Coordinates of C-alpha atoms in Angstrom, one line a residue:
M1 CA -12.6 -30.1 -3.1
R2 CA -10.7 -32.7 -5.1
Q3 CA -10.4 -30.2 -8.0
L4 CA -9.1 -27.5 -5.6
R5 CA -6.5 -29.9 -4.1
R6 CA -5.3 -30.7 -7.7
V7 CA -5.0 -27.0 -8.4
V8 CA -3.2 -26.3 -5.2
M9 CA -0.6 -29.1 -5.9
E10 CA -0.1 -27.7 -9.4
L11 CA 0.6 -24.3 -7.9
A12 CA 2.9 -25.6 -5.3
N13 CA 5.0 -27.4 -7.9
S14 CA 5.1 -24.2 -10.1
N15 CA 7.7 -21.4 -9.8
F16 CA 5.2 -19.6 -7.6
G17 CA 5.6 -22.2 -4.9
R18 CA 9.1 -23.5 -5.2
I19 CA 11.1 -24.3 -2.1
P20 CA 14.8 -23.7 -2.3
D21 CA 17.3 -25.9 -0.6
R22 CA 17.8 -25.0 3.0
N23 CA 20.8 -25.3 5.3
G24 CA 20.4 -27.4 8.4
S25 CA 17.8 -30.1 9.2
L26 CA 14.2 -29.3 9.5
S27 CA 11.6 -31.6 11.0
V28 CA 8.7 -32.2 8.6
Q29 CA 5.3 -32.1 10.4
R30 CA 1.8 -31.9 9.3
S31 CA -0.6 -29.7 11.1
S32 CA -3.4 -31.5 13.0
S33 CA -1.5 -34.8 13.1
A34 CA 1.9 -33.3 13.8
T35 CA 4.2 -34.4 16.5
T36 CA 5.2 -31.5 18.8
C37 CA 8.6 -29.9 18.7
W38 CA 10.0 -29.2 22.1
T39 CA 13.1 -27.6 23.7
S40 CA 16.0 -29.7 25.0
P41 CA 18.4 -28.9 27.8
T42 CA 21.2 -29.0 25.2
M43 CA 19.6 -26.5 22.8
P44 CA 21.3 -23.1 22.7
D45 CA 19.8 -20.1 24.4
H46 CA 19.5 -17.1 22.0
S47 CA 17.4 -14.9 24.2
A48 CA 20.1 -12.3 24.4
S49 CA 20.3 -12.0 20.6
P50 CA 20.0 -8.4 19.4
I51 CA 17.6 -9.6 16.8
L52 CA 15.1 -10.6 19.5
Q53 CA 15.3 -7.4 21.6
P54 CA 12.7 -4.6 21.5
V55 CA 13.3 -1.9 18.9
Q56 CA 11.7 1.5 18.0
I57 CA 11.1 2.4 14.3
G58 CA 9.4 5.7 13.8
D59 CA 6.6 5.9 16.3
L60 CA 6.2 2.2 16.5
S61 CA 7.6 0.1 19.5
L62 CA 8.3 -3.4 18.2
R63 CA 8.8 -6.5 20.3
N64 CA 11.8 -7.6 18.2
R65 CA 13.5 -7.2 14.8
I66 CA 11.7 -10.2 13.2
V67 CA 9.1 -9.3 10.5
M68 CA 6.6 -11.8 9.3
A69 CA 6.9 -11.4 5.5
P70 CA 3.7 -11.3 3.3
L71 CA 2.6 -14.9 2.5
T72 CA 0.0 -15.6 -0.2
R73 CA -2.1 -18.5 1.1
S74 CA -5.2 -18.4 -1.2
R75 CA -7.8 -18.9 1.6
S76 CA -10.1 -16.1 0.6
D77 CA -13.4 -16.6 -1.3
D78 CA -14.2 -15.6 -4.9
D79 CA -15.2 -12.1 -3.7
G80 CA -11.8 -11.4 -2.1
I81 CA -13.2 -11.9 1.4
P82 CA -10.6 -13.3 3.9
P83 CA -12.0 -16.1 6.1
A84 CA -12.9 -15.7 9.8
F85 CA -10.2 -18.2 10.8
A86 CA -7.5 -15.9 9.4
A87 CA -7.9 -14.0 12.7
D88 CA -6.4 -17.1 14.5
Y89 CA -3.7 -17.4 11.9
Y90 CA -2.4 -13.9 12.2
A91 CA -2.9 -13.6 16.0
Q92 CA -0.9 -16.8 16.6
R93 CA 2.0 -15.1 14.8
A94 CA 1.7 -11.7 16.6
D95 CA 5.0 -12.2 18.5
A96 CA 6.7 -10.9 15.3
G97 CA 7.9 -7.3 15.5
I98 CA 5.6 -6.5 12.6
I99 CA 3.3 -8.7 10.6
I100 CA 2.9 -7.8 6.9
S101 CA -0.3 -9.2 5.6
E102 CA -0.6 -11.4 2.6
A103 CA -0.6 -9.4 -0.6
T104 CA -4.0 -7.8 -0.9
N105 CA -5.6 -6.6 -4.2
V106 CA -6.4 -3.0 -4.5
S107 CA -9.1 -3.6 -7.2
P108 CA -10.7 -6.3 -9.2
Q109 CA -8.3 -5.4 -12.0
A110 CA -5.4 -6.1 -9.6
V111 CA -6.2 -9.8 -9.1
G112 CA -3.6 -12.2 -10.5
Y113 CA -4.1 -15.3 -8.4
A114 CA -7.3 -17.1 -7.4
L115 CA -8.6 -16.9 -3.9
T116 CA -6.6 -13.9 -2.8
P117 CA -8.1 -11.1 -0.6
G118 CA -9.1 -7.6 -1.6
I119 CA -9.5 -4.3 0.1
W120 CA -11.6 -2.3 -2.4
N121 CA -15.1 -2.6 -0.8
D122 CA -17.0 -2.4 2.4
E123 CA -17.4 -6.2 2.7
Q124 CA -13.7 -6.7 2.6
I125 CA -13.1 -4.0 5.2
E126 CA -15.6 -5.7 7.5
A127 CA -13.9 -9.0 7.1
W128 CA -10.4 -7.6 7.8
R129 CA -11.5 -5.8 11.0
P130 CA -11.7 -8.8 13.4
I131 CA -8.4 -10.1 11.9
V132 CA -6.6 -6.9 12.7
Q133 CA -8.3 -6.7 16.1
A134 CA -7.1 -10.2 17.0
V135 CA -3.5 -9.2 16.2
H136 CA -3.9 -6.1 18.4
D137 CA -5.4 -8.1 21.2
S138 CA -2.3 -10.3 21.1
G139 CA -0.1 -7.3 21.3
G140 CA 1.0 -7.3 17.7
V141 CA 1.5 -4.8 14.9
I142 CA 0.2 -5.5 11.4
F143 CA 0.6 -3.7 8.1
L144 CA -1.5 -4.4 5.0
Q145 CA 0.4 -5.0 1.7
L146 CA -1.2 -3.2 -1.3
W147 CA -1.0 -5.3 -4.5
H148 CA -1.7 -5.0 -8.2
T149 CA -0.3 -7.9 -10.3
G150 CA -0.4 -6.2 -13.7
R151 CA 0.6 -8.6 -16.4
I152 CA 1.1 -11.6 -14.0
S153 CA -2.6 -12.5 -14.3
H154 CA -5.0 -14.2 -16.7
P155 CA -8.3 -13.4 -18.4
D156 CA -10.0 -16.0 -16.2
L157 CA -9.2 -13.8 -13.3
Q158 CA -10.2 -10.6 -15.1
G159 CA -13.7 -11.4 -16.2
G160 CA -12.5 -12.3 -19.6
E161 CA -10.5 -9.1 -20.1
L162 CA -6.8 -9.0 -20.8
P163 CA -4.5 -8.2 -17.8
V164 CA -3.0 -4.7 -18.0
A165 CA 0.7 -3.7 -18.0
P166 CA 2.9 -0.8 -19.0
S167 CA 3.7 -2.6 -22.3
A168 CA 2.2 -5.6 -24.2
I169 CA 5.0 -8.0 -23.2
K170 CA 4.0 -11.6 -22.4
P171 CA 5.5 -13.1 -19.2
V172 CA 6.8 -16.6 -19.1
G173 CA 5.0 -19.1 -16.9
Q174 CA 1.5 -19.8 -15.7
A175 CA -1.3 -18.1 -13.7
F176 CA -3.1 -19.8 -10.7
T177 CA -6.8 -19.8 -11.6
K178 CA -9.7 -21.7 -10.1
D179 CA -9.5 -24.2 -12.9
G180 CA -5.7 -24.8 -12.5
M181 CA -2.5 -23.4 -13.9
K182 CA -3.0 -21.6 -17.2
D183 CA -0.4 -20.1 -19.5
H184 CA 0.1 -16.3 -19.2
V185 CA -1.1 -14.2 -22.0
T186 CA 0.1 -11.1 -23.7
P187 CA -1.3 -8.2 -21.6
R188 CA -2.9 -5.0 -22.8
A189 CA -0.7 -1.8 -22.5
L190 CA -2.4 0.8 -20.3
E191 CA -3.5 4.0 -21.9
T192 CA -2.0 7.1 -20.4
D193 CA -5.4 8.3 -19.2
E194 CA -6.1 5.1 -17.4
I195 CA -3.2 5.5 -15.0
P196 CA -4.8 8.1 -12.7
G197 CA -7.6 5.7 -12.1
I198 CA -5.2 3.0 -10.8
I199 CA -3.5 5.6 -8.5
E200 CA -7.0 6.3 -7.1
D201 CA -7.5 2.5 -6.6
Y202 CA -4.4 2.6 -4.4
R203 CA -5.5 5.7 -2.5
R204 CA -8.9 4.1 -1.8
A205 CA -7.3 0.8 -0.8
A206 CA -5.0 2.7 1.6
S207 CA -8.0 4.5 3.1
N208 CA -9.9 1.2 3.4
A209 CA -6.9 -0.3 5.2
K210 CA -7.0 2.5 7.7
A211 CA -10.8 1.9 8.2
A212 CA -10.1 -1.8 8.9
G213 CA -7.7 -0.8 11.7
F214 CA -4.3 -1.7 10.2
D215 CA -1.2 0.0 11.7
G216 CA 0.1 1.0 8.3
V217 CA 0.5 -0.2 4.8
E218 CA 3.2 -1.6 2.5
V219 CA 3.2 -0.7 -1.1
H220 CA 4.1 -3.8 -3.1
S221 CA 6.6 -2.6 -5.7
A222 CA 8.4 -5.9 -6.0
N223 CA 8.3 -9.4 -7.6
N224 CA 7.7 -8.0 -11.1
Y225 CA 4.1 -7.0 -10.4
L226 CA 2.6 -3.8 -11.9
L227 CA 4.7 -1.1 -10.1
E228 CA 7.9 -2.9 -10.8
Q229 CA 6.8 -3.6 -14.4
F230 CA 6.8 0.2 -14.8
V231 CA 10.2 0.6 -13.1
R232 CA 12.2 -1.9 -15.2
D233 CA 13.1 -1.1 -18.8
S234 CA 12.7 -4.8 -19.6
T235 CA 9.0 -4.6 -19.1
N236 CA 8.3 -0.9 -19.8
Q237 CA 8.7 0.2 -23.4
R238 CA 6.4 3.1 -23.3
T239 CA 7.0 6.4 -25.1
D240 CA 4.7 8.6 -23.0
R241 CA 5.6 10.4 -19.7
Y242 CA 5.6 7.0 -18.0
G243 CA 8.3 5.4 -20.1
G244 CA 11.8 5.9 -21.4
S245 CA 14.0 7.7 -18.9
I246 CA 14.5 6.5 -15.3
E247 CA 12.6 9.5 -14.1
N248 CA 9.6 8.7 -16.3
R249 CA 9.6 5.0 -15.4
L250 CA 9.6 5.9 -11.7
R251 CA 6.8 8.4 -12.2
F252 CA 3.8 6.0 -11.7
P253 CA 5.2 4.1 -8.7
L254 CA 6.0 7.4 -7.0
E255 CA 2.6 8.8 -7.8
V256 CA 1.1 5.7 -6.1
V257 CA 3.4 6.2 -3.1
D258 CA 2.4 9.8 -2.8
A259 CA -1.3 8.9 -2.9
V260 CA -0.8 6.4 -0.1
I261 CA 1.2 8.9 1.9
G262 CA -1.6 11.3 1.5
V263 CA -3.8 8.9 3.4
W264 CA -1.4 7.5 6.1
G265 CA 1.5 10.0 6.4
A266 CA 4.9 8.8 5.4
G267 CA 5.6 7.4 8.9
R268 CA 3.2 4.6 8.5
V269 CA 4.0 3.6 4.9
G270 CA 6.6 1.1 3.8
I271 CA 7.5 -0.3 0.3
R272 CA 8.8 -3.6 -0.9
L273 CA 11.4 -3.8 -3.7
S274 CA 13.1 -6.6 -5.5
P275 CA 15.8 -5.3 -7.9
A276 CA 17.5 -8.7 -8.3
T277 CA 14.6 -11.1 -8.7
T278 CA 13.4 -12.5 -12.0
M279 CA 10.4 -14.3 -10.8
P280 CA 7.5 -14.5 -11.6
G281 CA 7.5 -14.2 -15.4
E282 CA 11.2 -14.9 -15.9
T283 CA 11.5 -11.1 -16.0
P284 CA 14.9 -9.7 -17.1
L285 CA 16.5 -7.2 -14.7
D286 CA 16.7 -3.6 -15.5
S287 CA 19.6 -2.8 -17.8
T288 CA 21.0 -0.2 -15.3
V289 CA 19.7 -1.8 -12.2
M290 CA 21.8 0.1 -9.6
E291 CA 21.2 3.5 -11.2
T292 CA 17.5 2.8 -11.6
F293 CA 16.9 1.5 -8.1
G294 CA 19.4 3.9 -6.5
T295 CA 17.3 6.7 -7.9
Y296 CA 14.1 5.0 -6.7
V297 CA 15.5 4.6 -3.2
D298 CA 16.7 8.2 -3.1
A299 CA 13.2 9.4 -4.0
L300 CA 11.6 7.2 -1.4
S301 CA 14.0 8.4 1.2
Q302 CA 13.2 12.1 0.4
R303 CA 9.6 11.3 1.0
G304 CA 10.4 10.0 4.5
L305 CA 8.9 6.5 4.2
L306 CA 9.0 4.4 7.3
Y307 CA 10.9 1.6 5.7
V308 CA 12.1 -0.1 2.5
H309 CA 11.6 -3.9 2.5
D310 CA 14.2 -5.4 0.1
I311 CA 14.2 -9.0 -1.4
E312 CA 17.9 -9.8 -1.6
G313 CA 18.4 -12.1 -4.5
V314 CA 15.9 -14.2 -6.4
T315 CA 12.6 -14.9 -4.6
Q316 CA 12.4 -18.4 -3.2
Q317 CA 15.6 -19.5 -5.1
T318 CA 18.9 -17.8 -4.2
R319 CA 20.5 -14.9 -2.4
D320 CA 22.8 -14.3 -5.4
A321 CA 22.2 -10.7 -6.4
D322 CA 23.6 -10.5 -10.0
G323 CA 25.3 -7.2 -9.6
V324 CA 22.9 -5.6 -7.1
D325 CA 24.7 -4.0 -4.1
F326 CA 22.1 -4.1 -1.4
A327 CA 24.4 -2.5 1.2
A328 CA 24.8 0.4 -1.1
L329 CA 21.1 0.8 -1.6
R330 CA 20.6 0.6 2.2
K331 CA 23.0 3.5 2.7
R332 CA 20.9 5.7 0.3
F333 CA 17.8 5.3 2.5
D334 CA 17.4 7.3 5.7
G335 CA 14.6 5.2 7.2
T336 CA 14.4 1.6 8.4
Y337 CA 15.7 -1.1 6.1
I338 CA 14.1 -4.6 6.2
A339 CA 16.1 -7.4 4.6
N340 CA 14.5 -10.5 3.2
N341 CA 15.3 -13.8 1.6
Q342 CA 16.5 -17.0 3.3
Y343 CA 17.5 -15.2 6.6
T344 CA 18.5 -17.3 9.6
L345 CA 19.0 -15.8 13.1
A346 CA 22.8 -16.1 12.6
L347 CA 22.8 -14.3 9.3
A348 CA 20.5 -11.6 10.6
E349 CA 22.9 -11.0 13.6
E350 CA 25.8 -10.8 11.2
V351 CA 24.1 -8.3 8.9
L352 CA 22.8 -6.2 11.8
A353 CA 26.3 -6.0 13.2
R354 CA 27.6 -4.6 9.9
G355 CA 24.8 -2.0 9.9
D356 CA 23.4 -3.3 6.6
A357 CA 19.8 -3.9 7.8
D358 CA 17.6 -3.0 10.8
L359 CA 14.8 -5.6 10.6
F360 CA 14.7 -9.1 9.0
S361 CA 11.6 -10.6 7.4
M362 CA 10.9 -14.3 7.2
G363 CA 8.1 -16.0 5.3
R364 CA 7.8 -19.7 4.9
P365 CA 9.2 -20.5 8.4
F366 CA 6.1 -18.8 9.8
I367 CA 3.7 -21.2 7.9
A368 CA 4.2 -24.2 10.2
N369 CA 5.7 -22.3 13.2
P370 CA 3.3 -19.9 14.7
D371 CA 5.7 -19.4 17.6
L372 CA 8.7 -18.9 15.3
V373 CA 10.2 -16.1 17.5
D374 CA 10.1 -18.4 20.5
R375 CA 11.7 -21.2 18.5
L376 CA 14.5 -18.9 17.4
R377 CA 15.0 -17.7 21.0
T378 CA 15.2 -21.3 22.4
G379 CA 17.0 -23.0 19.5
A380 CA 14.0 -25.3 19.0
P381 CA 13.8 -27.2 15.7
L382 CA 11.4 -25.8 13.1
A383 CA 8.5 -27.6 11.5
E384 CA 8.1 -27.5 7.8
A385 CA 4.7 -27.3 6.0
P386 CA 4.2 -29.8 3.2
K387 CA 3.5 -28.0 -0.1
D388 CA -0.1 -29.1 -0.3
Y389 CA -0.9 -26.8 2.7
W390 CA 0.7 -23.7 1.2
Y391 CA -2.2 -22.5 -1.0
G392 CA -5.9 -23.0 -0.9
G393 CA -8.1 -25.1 1.4
G394 CA -9.4 -24.2 4.9
S395 CA -8.0 -23.9 8.4
V396 CA -6.1 -27.2 8.2
G397 CA -2.5 -26.5 7.5
Y398 CA -3.2 -22.8 8.0
S399 CA -4.3 -21.9 11.5
D400 CA -4.0 -25.2 13.3
W401 CA -0.2 -25.7 13.5
P402 CA 0.9 -26.4 17.1
T403 CA 3.5 -24.5 19.0
M404 CA 6.5 -26.3 20.4
R405 CA 4.5 -26.7 23.6
G406 CA 1.7 -28.4 21.8
E407 CA -0.7 -25.4 21.8
R408 CA -2.9 -24.8 18.8
D409 CA -5.0 -21.8 19.7
R410 CA -4.0 -18.4 21.1
G411 CA -7.1 -16.5 20.2

């Protein structure tokens, strides 16, 4: 346990777990010993906010426009089995319009962080079923995020093998392994004939997510993981049909999307993008970022995807977009647009009024505030989770945060 706590603290202090400065004061509370946040007669009433009203997207009726963003919490075991107490964690947050699960590995090769869940075998399906059911019993909607980390991994997480990538380009930074943070290595470039097997991994994972009872899936094509490594010309230097032109670099991600649509139908498939983020890996942006991602969004729109989930700016650091026009990308997509990165209720209302987004995802605020939607509605202060509860450990600092009324269990 002492070793795990040391690893967790190293991870929290790394780029993977960096907290940006926030506007406004937040009360810092630990979980089991936390004091309770409560409403005051002087607190503003935001119950009429358009963000907090029911909304329809596709064939899904949502309670509000707040999305719980995917949050890696590293509570699973070495076999990628999520813990039973994850049912409490997700059910407690079911007031969100949609919950998007923590990023979930589509295969053993996909793993890039220790203690993260999988969806490639029957045991994992069985572990996810009661978690999904708990969300449904609480009236919630939950999508599974499908993940392959590509080069953002380490041989210790790959059975001694090198991580795979479109090209053999080493990322900057370190990987979170069971033995602590270790420097990234130069990955192995995938052979052309290996790519269909990874597409099949995604198709199987999508099918397994349906078997576990999820309401849909989100394809993780963001944060410089495998799919985005193929999209960007900074990480894709291939000379085969999967490299070179924009069309070629988009070929593999779109083949993955098509495979997932074949399982779910486009109306229950979303995708996450991050054209402006450089983390992890200190990954340079694409050299023609608006042309590349505009073409990508056009192709996704033509396929009728339910939503695009865009990280606006640099993950966990800034909303500065470095030449990326997110409003222009939103206009190219006919479906629902989910905006992410340091959103507050006020900012979400402003962006909704402009027509630049439909839903708004929030991540870290959900860690210590299982009743985040109620707190936004009533103007209650937010609790903030100390870094040592972010990754690894058990239910403490995970599923035992009190609501503003002092309740800890909803399940």
